[in-house]
Amino acid sequence: MNAFAPQRPSLTVILANPRGFCAGVDRAIQIVERAIAKYGAPVYVRHEIVHNNHVVDRLKKLGAVFVEDLNDCPDDRPVVFSAHGVPKSAPAEAERRRMFYLDATCPLVSKVHLDAERHHAAGREIILVGHAGHPEVDGTLGQLPEGAIRLVETLEDAMGVEPRDPDNLAFVTQTTLSMDDTAEIMLALKTRFPRIVGPHGRDICYATTNRQEAIKAMSAACDLVLVVGSATSSNSQRLVEVAVKAGARDARLIDDAGCINPSWFEGVRVLGLTAGASAPEVLVEGVQDWLAARFDLSIDVAETARETVTFKLPRVLTQEAEPA
């Protein structure tokens, strides 16, 4: 060892747990992988299967072709609908064209769809709390006739809602929102419309909730929090916001270790590290390697929950092939 080598600065890294892939993301990725293995390439996927650039690029190399419209898919190749869900018009069009399709919609998103249909069947006007333009929101809006669901994005929107019948309202939410921000909007709706009907539990998914709780638990102790996830990932963006609100001096969203700017570490002694629900653990490991090459690391873990949820794959992908 060189006695004259400069001493590396010390850095405490707090790893959030849970972090990374949720059950819905894992299921969606497996559906694409198994479809390619069973039916050969190419397999077409309507919209990014999950919002992570690395996952999408890896699946492209395996033979997935990502499109935004079924018009870009041939009739004779399998098509997969993304984890975010699709409007009812998508499977209807696939059936009209006699296409073979697999639905990778997260079961928790499907629950929101079913709740919206139940409210509509009961004659209620429906409010959807979510972000305009997000594919999950587009999919939920597309479950019912145009105008049946009203989108509310902000507290200001909630205060401006003028329903046809204030006593016959219901609400559902996007699954990847900030719990705190959504709670504020829901409180406003319930205060204005005491008879509004909500979900039996809550629509924000367990994985979004768990990752936000984990980052809340550690952020006050952190000079900087790094969230591994793509800019298109709603749940990853919310983690950055939650970290700052929970007391982190700074928080950054990064695709991978290559996006880290060393200047961020000026004065940083404690770093929080987590990953959005669509980010693979290998990217977190890459960040740890980047840090280990520059700092004398001490690793702590902030665990707030243990996840055991799994979702079944479509039977057509798990059943044995029929003998010839």
PDB file of C-alpha atoms in Angstrom:
ATOM      1  CA  MET A   1       0.000   0.000   0.000  1.00  0.00           C
ATOM      2  CA  ASN A   2       1.296   3.456  -0.914  1.00  0.00           C
ATOM      3  CA  ALA A   3       1.755   5.415   2.332  1.00  0.00           C
ATOM      4  CA  PHE A   4       1.580   8.655   0.365  1.00  0.00           C
ATOM      5  CA  ALA A   5      -1.712   7.845  -1.397  1.00  0.00           C
ATOM      6  CA  PRO A   6      -4.361  10.438  -0.548  1.00  0.00           C
ATOM      7  CA  GLN A   7      -6.927   9.222   1.964  1.00  0.00           C
ATOM      8  CA  ARG A   8     -10.372   8.784   0.451  1.00  0.00           C
ATOM      9  CA  PRO A   9     -13.194  10.722   2.083  1.00  0.00           C
ATOM     10  CA  SER A  10     -15.633   8.808   4.268  1.00  0.00           C
ATOM     11  CA  LEU A  11     -19.254   8.391   3.185  1.00  0.00           C
ATOM     12  CA  THR A  12     -22.131   6.714   4.980  1.00  0.00           C
ATOM     13  CA  VAL A  13     -24.642   5.185   2.580  1.00  0.00           C
ATOM     14  CA  ILE A  14     -28.156   4.428   3.834  1.00  0.00           C
ATOM     15  CA  LEU A  15     -29.856   1.876   1.572  1.00  0.00           C
ATOM     16  CA  ALA A  16     -33.635   2.068   1.533  1.00  0.00           C
ATOM     17  CA  ASN A  17     -35.482  -1.210   1.791  1.00  0.00           C
ATOM     18  CA  PRO A  18     -37.868  -1.921   0.064  1.00  0.00           C
ATOM     19  CA  ARG A  19     -36.541  -0.505  -3.197  1.00  0.00           C
ATOM     20  CA  GLY A  20     -36.551  -1.463  -6.879  1.00  0.00           C
ATOM     21  CA  PHE A  21     -38.820  -3.921  -8.675  1.00  0.00           C
ATOM     22  CA  CYS A  22     -42.362  -4.475  -7.447  1.00  0.00           C
ATOM     23  CA  ALA A  23     -44.474  -7.543  -8.175  1.00  0.00           C
ATOM     24  CA  GLY A  24     -46.369  -5.854 -11.033  1.00  0.00           C
ATOM     25  CA  VAL A  25     -43.173  -4.789 -12.800  1.00  0.00           C
ATOM     26  CA  ASP A  26     -41.573  -8.204 -12.313  1.00  0.00           C
ATOM     27  CA  ARG A  27     -44.669  -9.896 -13.760  1.00  0.00           C
ATOM     28  CA  ALA A  28     -44.810  -7.572 -16.788  1.00  0.00           C
ATOM     29  CA  ILE A  29     -41.143  -8.123 -17.657  1.00  0.00           C
ATOM     30  CA  GLN A  30     -41.524 -11.892 -17.296  1.00  0.00           C
ATOM     31  CA  ILE A  31     -44.509 -11.830 -19.652  1.00  0.00           C
ATOM     32  CA  VAL A  32     -42.418 -10.210 -22.398  1.00  0.00           C
ATOM     33  CA  GLU A  33     -39.423 -12.501 -21.772  1.00  0.00           C
ATOM     34  CA  ARG A  34     -41.532 -15.661 -21.789  1.00  0.00           C
ATOM     35  CA  ALA A  35     -43.510 -14.562 -24.837  1.00  0.00           C
ATOM     36  CA  ILE A  36     -40.256 -14.110 -26.774  1.00  0.00           C
ATOM     37  CA  ALA A  37     -38.972 -17.483 -25.555  1.00  0.00           C
ATOM     38  CA  LYS A  38     -42.223 -19.270 -26.476  1.00  0.00           C
ATOM     39  CA  TYR A  39     -43.228 -17.545 -29.713  1.00  0.00           C
ATOM     40  CA  GLY A  40     -39.899 -16.223 -30.976  1.00  0.00           C
ATOM     41  CA  ALA A  41     -38.984 -12.681 -31.945  1.00  0.00           C
ATOM     42  CA  PRO A  42     -40.344 -10.212 -32.635  1.00  0.00           C
ATOM     43  CA  VAL A  43     -42.937  -9.728 -29.912  1.00  0.00           C
ATOM     44  CA  TYR A  44     -44.616  -6.328 -30.059  1.00  0.00           C
ATOM     45  CA  VAL A  45     -45.269  -4.301 -26.899  1.00  0.00           C
ATOM     46  CA  ARG A  46     -47.773  -1.449 -26.833  1.00  0.00           C
ATOM     47  CA  HIS A  47     -45.965   1.326 -24.963  1.00  0.00           C
ATOM     48  CA  GLU A  48     -42.863   0.737 -22.799  1.00  0.00           C
ATOM     49  CA  ILE A  49     -43.595  -2.373 -20.752  1.00  0.00           C
ATOM     50  CA  VAL A  50     -42.390  -0.446 -17.664  1.00  0.00           C
ATOM     51  CA  HIS A  51     -40.864   3.019 -17.427  1.00  0.00           C
ATOM     52  CA  ASN A  52     -37.171   2.178 -17.266  1.00  0.00           C
ATOM     53  CA  ASN A  53     -34.731   2.782 -20.101  1.00  0.00           C
ATOM     54  CA  HIS A  54     -32.407  -0.093 -19.150  1.00  0.00           C
ATOM     55  CA  VAL A  55     -35.229  -2.629 -18.956  1.00  0.00           C
ATOM     56  CA  VAL A  56     -36.629  -1.511 -22.307  1.00  0.00           C
ATOM     57  CA  ASP A  57     -33.209  -1.611 -24.005  1.00  0.00           C
ATOM     58  CA  ARG A  58     -32.512  -5.123 -22.692  1.00  0.00           C
ATOM     59  CA  LEU A  59     -35.877  -6.406 -23.920  1.00  0.00           C
ATOM     60  CA  LYS A  60     -35.269  -4.815 -27.323  1.00  0.00           C
ATOM     61  CA  LYS A  61     -32.081  -6.869 -27.602  1.00  0.00           C
ATOM     62  CA  LEU A  62     -34.082 -10.018 -26.835  1.00  0.00           C
ATOM     63  CA  GLY A  63     -36.561  -9.239 -29.622  1.00  0.00           C
ATOM     64  CA  ALA A  64     -39.226  -6.932 -28.211  1.00  0.00           C
ATOM     65  CA  VAL A  65     -40.482  -4.144 -30.467  1.00  0.00           C
ATOM     66  CA  PHE A  66     -42.044  -1.214 -28.628  1.00  0.00           C
ATOM     67  CA  VAL A  67     -44.805   0.750 -30.338  1.00  0.00           C
ATOM     68  CA  GLU A  68     -47.368   3.339 -29.295  1.00  0.00           C
ATOM     69  CA  ASP A  69     -50.194   2.203 -31.567  1.00  0.00           C
ATOM     70  CA  LEU A  70     -51.572  -1.166 -32.639  1.00  0.00           C
ATOM     71  CA  ASN A  71     -51.474   0.111 -36.213  1.00  0.00           C
ATOM     72  CA  ASP A  72     -47.709  -0.406 -35.989  1.00  0.00           C
ATOM     73  CA  CYS A  73     -48.154  -4.107 -35.155  1.00  0.00           C
ATOM     74  CA  PRO A  74     -48.611  -6.875 -37.741  1.00  0.00           C
ATOM     75  CA  ASP A  75     -51.633  -9.120 -37.252  1.00  0.00           C
ATOM     76  CA  ASP A  76     -49.569 -12.324 -37.093  1.00  0.00           C
ATOM     77  CA  ARG A  77     -47.234 -11.549 -34.174  1.00  0.00           C
ATOM     78  CA  PRO A  78     -47.980 -11.503 -30.424  1.00  0.00           C
ATOM     79  CA  VAL A  79     -48.580  -8.153 -28.794  1.00  0.00           C
ATOM     80  CA  VAL A  80     -48.230  -7.344 -25.089  1.00  0.00           C
ATOM     81  CA  PHE A  81     -50.104  -4.538 -23.326  1.00  0.00           C
ATOM     82  CA  SER A  82     -47.902  -2.683 -20.839  1.00  0.00           C
ATOM     83  CA  ALA A  83     -48.064  -2.802 -17.030  1.00  0.00           C
ATOM     84  CA  HIS A  84     -49.712   0.636 -16.987  1.00  0.00           C
ATOM     85  CA  GLY A  85     -52.926  -0.642 -18.539  1.00  0.00           C
ATOM     86  CA  VAL A  86     -54.659   0.309 -21.777  1.00  0.00           C
ATOM     87  CA  PRO A  87     -58.030   1.756 -22.821  1.00  0.00           C
ATOM     88  CA  LYS A  88     -60.684  -0.840 -23.628  1.00  0.00           C
ATOM     89  CA  SER A  89     -60.352   0.151 -27.266  1.00  0.00           C
ATOM     90  CA  ALA A  90     -56.932  -1.556 -27.447  1.00  0.00           C
ATOM     91  CA  PRO A  91     -57.973  -5.168 -26.724  1.00  0.00           C
ATOM     92  CA  ALA A  92     -61.165  -4.580 -28.718  1.00  0.00           C
ATOM     93  CA  GLU A  93     -59.094  -3.586 -31.753  1.00  0.00           C
ATOM     94  CA  ALA A  94     -56.754  -6.561 -31.233  1.00  0.00           C
ATOM     95  CA  GLU A  95     -59.725  -8.926 -31.136  1.00  0.00           C
ATOM     96  CA  ARG A  96     -61.221  -7.330 -34.229  1.00  0.00           C
ATOM     97  CA  ARG A  97     -57.958  -8.010 -36.054  1.00  0.00           C
ATOM     98  CA  ARG A  98     -57.733 -11.509 -34.519  1.00  0.00           C
ATOM     99  CA  MET A  99     -54.377 -10.700 -32.983  1.00  0.00           C
ATOM    100  CA  PHE A 100     -52.902 -12.817 -30.194  1.00  0.00           C
ATOM    101  CA  TYR A 101     -52.326 -10.532 -27.220  1.00  0.00           C
ATOM    102  CA  LEU A 102     -51.139 -10.789 -23.632  1.00  0.00           C
ATOM    103  CA  ASP A 103     -52.254  -8.311 -21.001  1.00  0.00           C
ATOM    104  CA  ALA A 104     -49.402  -7.324 -18.651  1.00  0.00           C
ATOM    105  CA  THR A 105     -51.501  -4.714 -16.823  1.00  0.00           C
ATOM    106  CA  CYS A 106     -50.560  -4.665 -13.136  1.00  0.00           C
ATOM    107  CA  PRO A 107     -53.380  -6.325 -11.161  1.00  0.00           C
ATOM    108  CA  LEU A 108     -53.487  -3.273  -8.872  1.00  0.00           C
ATOM    109  CA  VAL A 109     -54.145  -1.044 -11.888  1.00  0.00           C
ATOM    110  CA  SER A 110     -56.812  -3.497 -13.030  1.00  0.00           C
ATOM    111  CA  LYS A 111     -58.437  -3.084  -9.602  1.00  0.00           C
ATOM    112  CA  VAL A 112     -58.746   0.665 -10.248  1.00  0.00           C
ATOM    113  CA  HIS A 113     -60.355  -0.100 -13.619  1.00  0.00           C
ATOM    114  CA  LEU A 114     -62.877  -2.436 -11.986  1.00  0.00           C
ATOM    115  CA  ASP A 115     -63.683   0.115  -9.286  1.00  0.00           C
ATOM    116  CA  ALA A 116     -64.327   2.777 -11.948  1.00  0.00           C
ATOM    117  CA  GLU A 117     -66.647   0.408 -13.826  1.00  0.00           C
ATOM    118  CA  ARG A 118     -68.486  -0.461 -10.603  1.00  0.00           C
ATOM    119  CA  HIS A 119     -69.058   3.214  -9.802  1.00  0.00           C
ATOM    120  CA  HIS A 120     -70.212   3.907 -13.351  1.00  0.00           C
ATOM    121  CA  ALA A 121     -72.664   1.002 -13.206  1.00  0.00           C
ATOM    122  CA  ALA A 122     -74.041   2.482  -9.965  1.00  0.00           C
ATOM    123  CA  GLY A 123     -74.679   5.772 -11.776  1.00  0.00           C
ATOM    124  CA  ARG A 124     -71.979   7.763  -9.984  1.00  0.00           C
ATOM    125  CA  GLU A 125     -69.937  10.576 -11.493  1.00  0.00           C
ATOM    126  CA  ILE A 126     -66.270   9.582 -11.136  1.00  0.00           C
ATOM    127  CA  ILE A 127     -63.207  11.662 -10.244  1.00  0.00           C
ATOM    128  CA  LEU A 128     -59.760  10.271 -11.108  1.00  0.00           C
ATOM    129  CA  VAL A 129     -56.847  11.742  -9.154  1.00  0.00           C
ATOM    130  CA  GLY A 130     -53.771  11.494 -11.371  1.00  0.00           C
ATOM    131  CA  HIS A 131     -51.404  13.094 -13.852  1.00  0.00           C
ATOM    132  CA  ALA A 132     -52.690  13.979 -17.329  1.00  0.00           C
ATOM    133  CA  GLY A 133     -50.899  12.160 -20.127  1.00  0.00           C
ATOM    134  CA  HIS A 134     -49.571   9.319 -17.994  1.00  0.00           C
ATOM    135  CA  PRO A 135     -50.381   5.990 -19.698  1.00  0.00           C
ATOM    136  CA  GLU A 136     -51.996   4.613 -16.551  1.00  0.00           C
ATOM    137  CA  VAL A 137     -54.344   7.605 -16.449  1.00  0.00           C
ATOM    138  CA  ASP A 138     -55.081   7.265 -20.167  1.00  0.00           C
ATOM    139  CA  GLY A 139     -55.878   3.589 -19.618  1.00  0.00           C
ATOM    140  CA  THR A 140     -58.233   4.306 -16.727  1.00  0.00           C
ATOM    141  CA  LEU A 141     -60.017   7.109 -18.581  1.00  0.00           C
ATOM    142  CA  GLY A 142     -60.419   4.713 -21.500  1.00  0.00           C
ATOM    143  CA  GLN A 143     -62.335   2.124 -19.478  1.00  0.00           C
ATOM    144  CA  LEU A 144     -65.550   4.142 -19.703  1.00  0.00           C
ATOM    145  CA  PRO A 145     -67.313   6.366 -22.241  1.00  0.00           C
ATOM    146  CA  GLU A 146     -65.764   9.783 -22.795  1.00  0.00           C
ATOM    147  CA  GLY A 147     -66.793  12.229 -20.092  1.00  0.00           C
ATOM    148  CA  ALA A 148     -67.678   9.563 -17.509  1.00  0.00           C
ATOM    149  CA  ILE A 149     -64.478  10.257 -15.550  1.00  0.00           C
ATOM    150  CA  ARG A 150     -63.228  13.704 -14.559  1.00  0.00           C
ATOM    151  CA  LEU A 151     -59.440  14.076 -14.049  1.00  0.00           C
ATOM    152  CA  VAL A 152     -58.187  16.000 -11.005  1.00  0.00           C
ATOM    153  CA  GLU A 153     -54.444  16.691 -10.843  1.00  0.00           C
ATOM    154  CA  THR A 154     -54.042  19.252  -8.058  1.00  0.00           C
ATOM    155  CA  LEU A 155     -55.620  20.540  -4.871  1.00  0.00           C
ATOM    156  CA  GLU A 156     -56.760  23.560  -6.875  1.00  0.00           C
ATOM    157  CA  ASP A 157     -58.514  21.216  -9.331  1.00  0.00           C
ATOM    158  CA  ALA A 158     -60.230  19.454  -6.426  1.00  0.00           C
ATOM    159  CA  MET A 159     -61.499  22.750  -5.034  1.00  0.00           C
ATOM    160  CA  GLY A 160     -62.901  23.681  -8.441  1.00  0.00           C
ATOM    161  CA  VAL A 161     -64.889  20.520  -9.147  1.00  0.00           C
ATOM    162  CA  GLU A 162     -68.579  21.232  -9.756  1.00  0.00           C
ATOM    163  CA  PRO A 163     -70.332  17.861 -10.065  1.00  0.00           C
ATOM    164  CA  ARG A 164     -73.797  17.337 -11.488  1.00  0.00           C
ATOM    165  CA  ASP A 165     -74.907  15.724  -8.216  1.00  0.00           C
ATOM    166  CA  PRO A 166     -72.656  16.286  -5.157  1.00  0.00           C
ATOM    167  CA  ASP A 167     -74.333  13.363  -3.388  1.00  0.00           C
ATOM    168  CA  ASN A 168     -73.568  10.863  -6.158  1.00  0.00           C
ATOM    169  CA  LEU A 169     -69.794  11.006  -6.557  1.00  0.00           C
ATOM    170  CA  ALA A 170     -66.916   8.517  -6.425  1.00  0.00           C
ATOM    171  CA  PHE A 171     -63.147   8.790  -6.787  1.00  0.00           C
ATOM    172  CA  VAL A 172     -60.257   6.543  -7.802  1.00  0.00           C
ATOM    173  CA  THR A 173     -56.545   7.362  -8.062  1.00  0.00           C
ATOM    174  CA  GLN A 174     -53.487   6.624 -10.128  1.00  0.00           C
ATOM    175  CA  THR A 175     -51.451   3.958  -8.304  1.00  0.00           C
ATOM    176  CA  THR A 176     -48.056   5.731  -8.382  1.00  0.00           C
ATOM    177  CA  LEU A 177     -48.827   9.078  -6.748  1.00  0.00           C
ATOM    178  CA  SER A 178     -47.314  10.714  -3.685  1.00  0.00           C
ATOM    179  CA  MET A 179     -49.271   9.489  -0.667  1.00  0.00           C
ATOM    180  CA  ASP A 180     -49.076  12.862   1.074  1.00  0.00           C
ATOM    181  CA  ASP A 181     -50.135  14.933  -1.934  1.00  0.00           C
ATOM    182  CA  THR A 182     -52.984  12.549  -2.731  1.00  0.00           C
ATOM    183  CA  ALA A 183     -54.154  12.539   0.896  1.00  0.00           C
ATOM    184  CA  GLU A 184     -54.448  16.329   0.729  1.00  0.00           C
ATOM    185  CA  ILE A 185     -56.563  16.145  -2.436  1.00  0.00           C
ATOM    186  CA  MET A 186     -58.756  13.356  -1.057  1.00  0.00           C
ATOM    187  CA  LEU A 187     -59.324  15.290   2.167  1.00  0.00           C
ATOM    188  CA  ALA A 188     -60.452  18.288   0.122  1.00  0.00           C
ATOM    189  CA  LEU A 189     -62.868  16.135  -1.887  1.00  0.00           C
ATOM    190  CA  LYS A 190     -64.271  14.447   1.224  1.00  0.00           C
ATOM    191  CA  THR A 191     -64.670  17.806   2.966  1.00  0.00           C
ATOM    192  CA  ARG A 192     -66.509  19.321   0.011  1.00  0.00           C
ATOM    193  CA  PHE A 193     -68.523  16.192  -0.774  1.00  0.00           C
ATOM    194  CA  PRO A 194     -69.077  14.187   2.453  1.00  0.00           C
ATOM    195  CA  ARG A 195     -70.948  11.424   0.623  1.00  0.00           C
ATOM    196  CA  ILE A 196     -68.237  10.795  -1.983  1.00  0.00           C
ATOM    197  CA  VAL A 197     -67.399   7.086  -2.323  1.00  0.00           C
ATOM    198  CA  GLY A 198     -63.759   5.989  -2.432  1.00  0.00           C
ATOM    199  CA  PRO A 199     -61.942   2.668  -2.814  1.00  0.00           C
ATOM    200  CA  HIS A 200     -62.418  -0.044  -0.167  1.00  0.00           C
ATOM    201  CA  GLY A 201     -58.713   0.191   0.637  1.00  0.00           C
ATOM    202  CA  ARG A 202     -56.569   2.669  -1.235  1.00  0.00           C
ATOM    203  CA  ASP A 203     -55.535   2.805  -4.855  1.00  0.00           C
ATOM    204  CA  ILE A 204     -51.901   3.873  -4.382  1.00  0.00           C
ATOM    205  CA  CYS A 205     -50.157   0.515  -4.641  1.00  0.00           C
ATOM    206  CA  TYR A 206     -48.339  -1.226  -1.790  1.00  0.00           C
ATOM    207  CA  ALA A 207     -44.970  -0.863  -3.538  1.00  0.00           C
ATOM    208  CA  THR A 208     -45.328   2.888  -4.072  1.00  0.00           C
ATOM    209  CA  THR A 209     -46.399   3.246  -0.431  1.00  0.00           C
ATOM    210  CA  ASN A 210     -43.547   1.100   0.896  1.00  0.00           C
ATOM    211  CA  ARG A 211     -40.861   2.890  -1.114  1.00  0.00           C
ATOM    212  CA  GLN A 212     -42.119   6.286  -0.013  1.00  0.00           C
ATOM    213  CA  GLU A 213     -42.224   5.190   3.645  1.00  0.00           C
ATOM    214  CA  ALA A 214     -38.662   3.855   3.425  1.00  0.00           C
ATOM    215  CA  ILE A 215     -37.345   7.089   1.952  1.00  0.00           C
ATOM    216  CA  LYS A 216     -39.212   9.133   4.569  1.00  0.00           C
ATOM    217  CA  ALA A 217     -37.548   7.107   7.322  1.00  0.00           C
ATOM    218  CA  MET A 218     -34.023   7.975   6.205  1.00  0.00           C
ATOM    219  CA  SER A 219     -34.184  11.335   4.408  1.00  0.00           C
ATOM    220  CA  ALA A 220     -33.845  13.626   7.445  1.00  0.00           C
ATOM    221  CA  ALA A 221     -30.419  12.083   8.113  1.00  0.00           C
ATOM    222  CA  CYS A 222     -29.236  12.499   4.494  1.00  0.00           C
ATOM    223  CA  ASP A 223     -27.251  15.298   2.894  1.00  0.00           C
ATOM    224  CA  LEU A 224     -28.105  13.821  -0.522  1.00  0.00           C
ATOM    225  CA  VAL A 225     -30.542  11.151  -1.729  1.00  0.00           C
ATOM    226  CA  LEU A 226     -30.056   9.378  -5.055  1.00  0.00           C
ATOM    227  CA  VAL A 227     -33.132   7.747  -6.595  1.00  0.00           C
ATOM    228  CA  VAL A 228     -32.341   5.264  -9.357  1.00  0.00           C
ATOM    229  CA  GLY A 229     -35.063   5.398 -12.001  1.00  0.00           C
ATOM    230  CA  SER A 230     -35.951   6.883 -15.368  1.00  0.00           C
ATOM    231  CA  ALA A 231     -37.425  10.342 -15.823  1.00  0.00           C
ATOM    232  CA  THR A 232     -40.567   8.774 -17.339  1.00  0.00           C
ATOM    233  CA  SER A 233     -41.233   6.822 -14.122  1.00  0.00           C
ATOM    234  CA  SER A 234     -43.915   8.525 -12.045  1.00  0.00           C
ATOM    235  CA  ASN A 235     -43.156   6.561  -8.866  1.00  0.00           C
ATOM    236  CA  SER A 236     -39.435   7.391  -9.155  1.00  0.00           C
ATOM    237  CA  GLN A 237     -40.142  11.107  -9.576  1.00  0.00           C
ATOM    238  CA  ARG A 238     -42.372  11.012  -6.499  1.00  0.00           C
ATOM    239  CA  LEU A 239     -39.537   9.485  -4.447  1.00  0.00           C
ATOM    240  CA  VAL A 240     -37.348  12.509  -5.181  1.00  0.00           C
ATOM    241  CA  GLU A 241     -40.135  14.834  -4.059  1.00  0.00           C
ATOM    242  CA  VAL A 242     -40.810  12.799  -0.918  1.00  0.00           C
ATOM    243  CA  ALA A 243     -37.112  12.793   0.016  1.00  0.00           C
ATOM    244  CA  VAL A 244     -36.900  16.583  -0.074  1.00  0.00           C
ATOM    245  CA  LYS A 245     -40.162  17.020   1.853  1.00  0.00           C
ATOM    246  CA  ALA A 246     -38.918  14.522   4.468  1.00  0.00           C
ATOM    247  CA  GLY A 247     -35.796  16.575   5.154  1.00  0.00           C
ATOM    248  CA  ALA A 248     -33.054  15.569   2.711  1.00  0.00           C
ATOM    249  CA  ARG A 249     -30.805  18.519   1.873  1.00  0.00           C
ATOM    250  CA  ASP A 250     -30.816  17.472  -1.795  1.00  0.00           C
ATOM    251  CA  ALA A 251     -32.277  14.645  -3.908  1.00  0.00           C
ATOM    252  CA  ARG A 252     -31.543  13.587  -7.480  1.00  0.00           C
ATOM    253  CA  LEU A 253     -33.109  11.189  -9.983  1.00  0.00           C
ATOM    254  CA  ILE A 254     -30.537   9.198 -11.989  1.00  0.00           C
ATOM    255  CA  ASP A 255     -30.883   6.565 -14.684  1.00  0.00           C
ATOM    256  CA  ASP A 256     -27.675   4.866 -13.580  1.00  0.00           C
ATOM    257  CA  ALA A 257     -24.209   5.533 -12.145  1.00  0.00           C
ATOM    258  CA  GLY A 258     -23.131   7.217 -15.377  1.00  0.00           C
ATOM    259  CA  CYS A 259     -25.498  10.098 -14.580  1.00  0.00           C
ATOM    260  CA  ILE A 260     -23.848  10.965 -11.262  1.00  0.00           C
ATOM    261  CA  ASN A 261     -22.167  14.364 -11.052  1.00  0.00           C
ATOM    262  CA  PRO A 262     -19.247  14.324  -8.561  1.00  0.00           C
ATOM    263  CA  SER A 263     -19.946  17.970  -7.714  1.00  0.00           C
ATOM    264  CA  TRP A 264     -23.138  16.864  -5.936  1.00  0.00           C
ATOM    265  CA  PHE A 265     -21.001  15.365  -3.161  1.00  0.00           C
ATOM    266  CA  GLU A 266     -19.505  18.614  -1.923  1.00  0.00           C
ATOM    267  CA  GLY A 267     -20.115  18.565   1.828  1.00  0.00           C
ATOM    268  CA  VAL A 268     -22.013  15.241   1.676  1.00  0.00           C
ATOM    269  CA  ARG A 269     -21.305  12.881   4.561  1.00  0.00           C
ATOM    270  CA  VAL A 270     -24.500  10.794   4.515  1.00  0.00           C
ATOM    271  CA  LEU A 271     -26.061   9.578   1.265  1.00  0.00           C
ATOM    272  CA  GLY A 272     -29.450   7.922   0.905  1.00  0.00           C
ATOM    273  CA  LEU A 273     -29.864   5.429  -1.952  1.00  0.00           C
ATOM    274  CA  THR A 274     -33.061   3.905  -3.297  1.00  0.00           C
ATOM    275  CA  ALA A 275     -34.669   2.843  -6.581  1.00  0.00           C
ATOM    276  CA  GLY A 276     -38.096   3.261  -8.133  1.00  0.00           C
ATOM    277  CA  ALA A 277     -40.393   0.277  -8.626  1.00  0.00           C
ATOM    278  CA  SER A 278     -39.340  -0.180 -12.263  1.00  0.00           C
ATOM    279  CA  ALA A 279     -35.545   0.022 -11.702  1.00  0.00           C
ATOM    280  CA  PRO A 280     -33.535  -3.234 -11.547  1.00  0.00           C
ATOM    281  CA  GLU A 281     -31.234  -3.860  -8.578  1.00  0.00           C
ATOM    282  CA  VAL A 282     -28.192  -4.156 -10.861  1.00  0.00           C
ATOM    283  CA  LEU A 283     -28.384  -0.380 -11.367  1.00  0.00           C
ATOM    284  CA  VAL A 284     -28.263   0.196  -7.593  1.00  0.00           C
ATOM    285  CA  GLU A 285     -25.233  -2.086  -7.442  1.00  0.00           C
ATOM    286  CA  GLY A 286     -23.625   0.008 -10.183  1.00  0.00           C
ATOM    287  CA  VAL A 287     -24.103   3.143  -8.081  1.00  0.00           C
ATOM    288  CA  GLN A 288     -22.546   1.396  -5.082  1.00  0.00           C
ATOM    289  CA  ASP A 289     -19.539   0.429  -7.230  1.00  0.00           C
ATOM    290  CA  TRP A 290     -19.179   4.063  -8.385  1.00  0.00           C
ATOM    291  CA  LEU A 291     -19.223   5.214  -4.777  1.00  0.00           C
ATOM    292  CA  ALA A 292     -16.815   2.505  -3.587  1.00  0.00           C
ATOM    293  CA  ALA A 293     -14.250   3.648  -6.150  1.00  0.00           C
ATOM    294  CA  ARG A 294     -14.245   7.177  -4.684  1.00  0.00           C
ATOM    295  CA  PHE A 295     -15.141   6.923  -1.005  1.00  0.00           C
ATOM    296  CA  ASP A 296     -14.434   4.899   2.097  1.00  0.00           C
ATOM    297  CA  LEU A 297     -17.957   3.528   2.447  1.00  0.00           C
ATOM    298  CA  SER A 298     -20.008   2.597   5.461  1.00  0.00           C
ATOM    299  CA  ILE A 299     -23.303   0.904   4.529  1.00  0.00           C
ATOM    300  CA  ASP A 300     -26.459   1.049   6.650  1.00  0.00           C
ATOM    301  CA  VAL A 301     -29.943  -0.228   5.740  1.00  0.00           C
ATOM    302  CA  ALA A 302     -33.237   1.522   6.501  1.00  0.00           C
ATOM    303  CA  GLU A 303     -35.840  -1.248   6.297  1.00  0.00           C
ATOM    304  CA  THR A 304     -39.454  -0.287   6.893  1.00  0.00           C
ATOM    305  CA  ALA A 305     -41.283  -3.260   5.356  1.00  0.00           C
ATOM    306  CA  ARG A 306     -40.777  -6.694   3.837  1.00  0.00           C
ATOM    307  CA  GLU A 307     -42.550  -7.498   0.593  1.00  0.00           C
ATOM    308  CA  THR A 308     -43.837 -10.985  -0.239  1.00  0.00           C
ATOM    309  CA  VAL A 309     -46.417 -10.078  -2.912  1.00  0.00           C
ATOM    310  CA  THR A 310     -46.337 -12.013  -6.191  1.00  0.00           C
ATOM    311  CA  PHE A 311     -48.705 -12.000  -9.170  1.00  0.00           C
ATOM    312  CA  LYS A 312     -49.471 -14.977 -11.387  1.00  0.00           C
ATOM    313  CA  LEU A 313     -48.429 -15.041 -15.026  1.00  0.00           C
ATOM    314  CA  PRO A 314     -50.978 -15.702 -17.808  1.00  0.00           C
ATOM    315  CA  ARG A 315     -51.654 -19.431 -17.985  1.00  0.00           C
ATOM    316  CA  VAL A 316     -50.762 -19.592 -21.676  1.00  0.00           C
ATOM    317  CA  LEU A 317     -47.161 -18.753 -20.744  1.00  0.00           C
ATOM    318  CA  THR A 318     -46.836 -21.271 -17.926  1.00  0.00           C
ATOM    319  CA  GLN A 319     -48.647 -24.333 -19.260  1.00  0.00           C
ATOM    320  CA  GLU A 320     -46.631 -27.114 -20.852  1.00  0.00           C
ATOM    321  CA  ALA A 321     -46.728 -27.383 -24.642  1.00  0.00           C
ATOM    322  CA  GLU A 322     -49.231 -29.891 -26.045  1.00  0.00           C
ATOM    323  CA  PRO A 323     -47.543 -33.077 -27.347  1.00  0.00           C
ATOM    324  CA  ALA A 324     -47.388 -33.207 -31.145  1.00  0.00           C
TER     325      ALA A 324
END
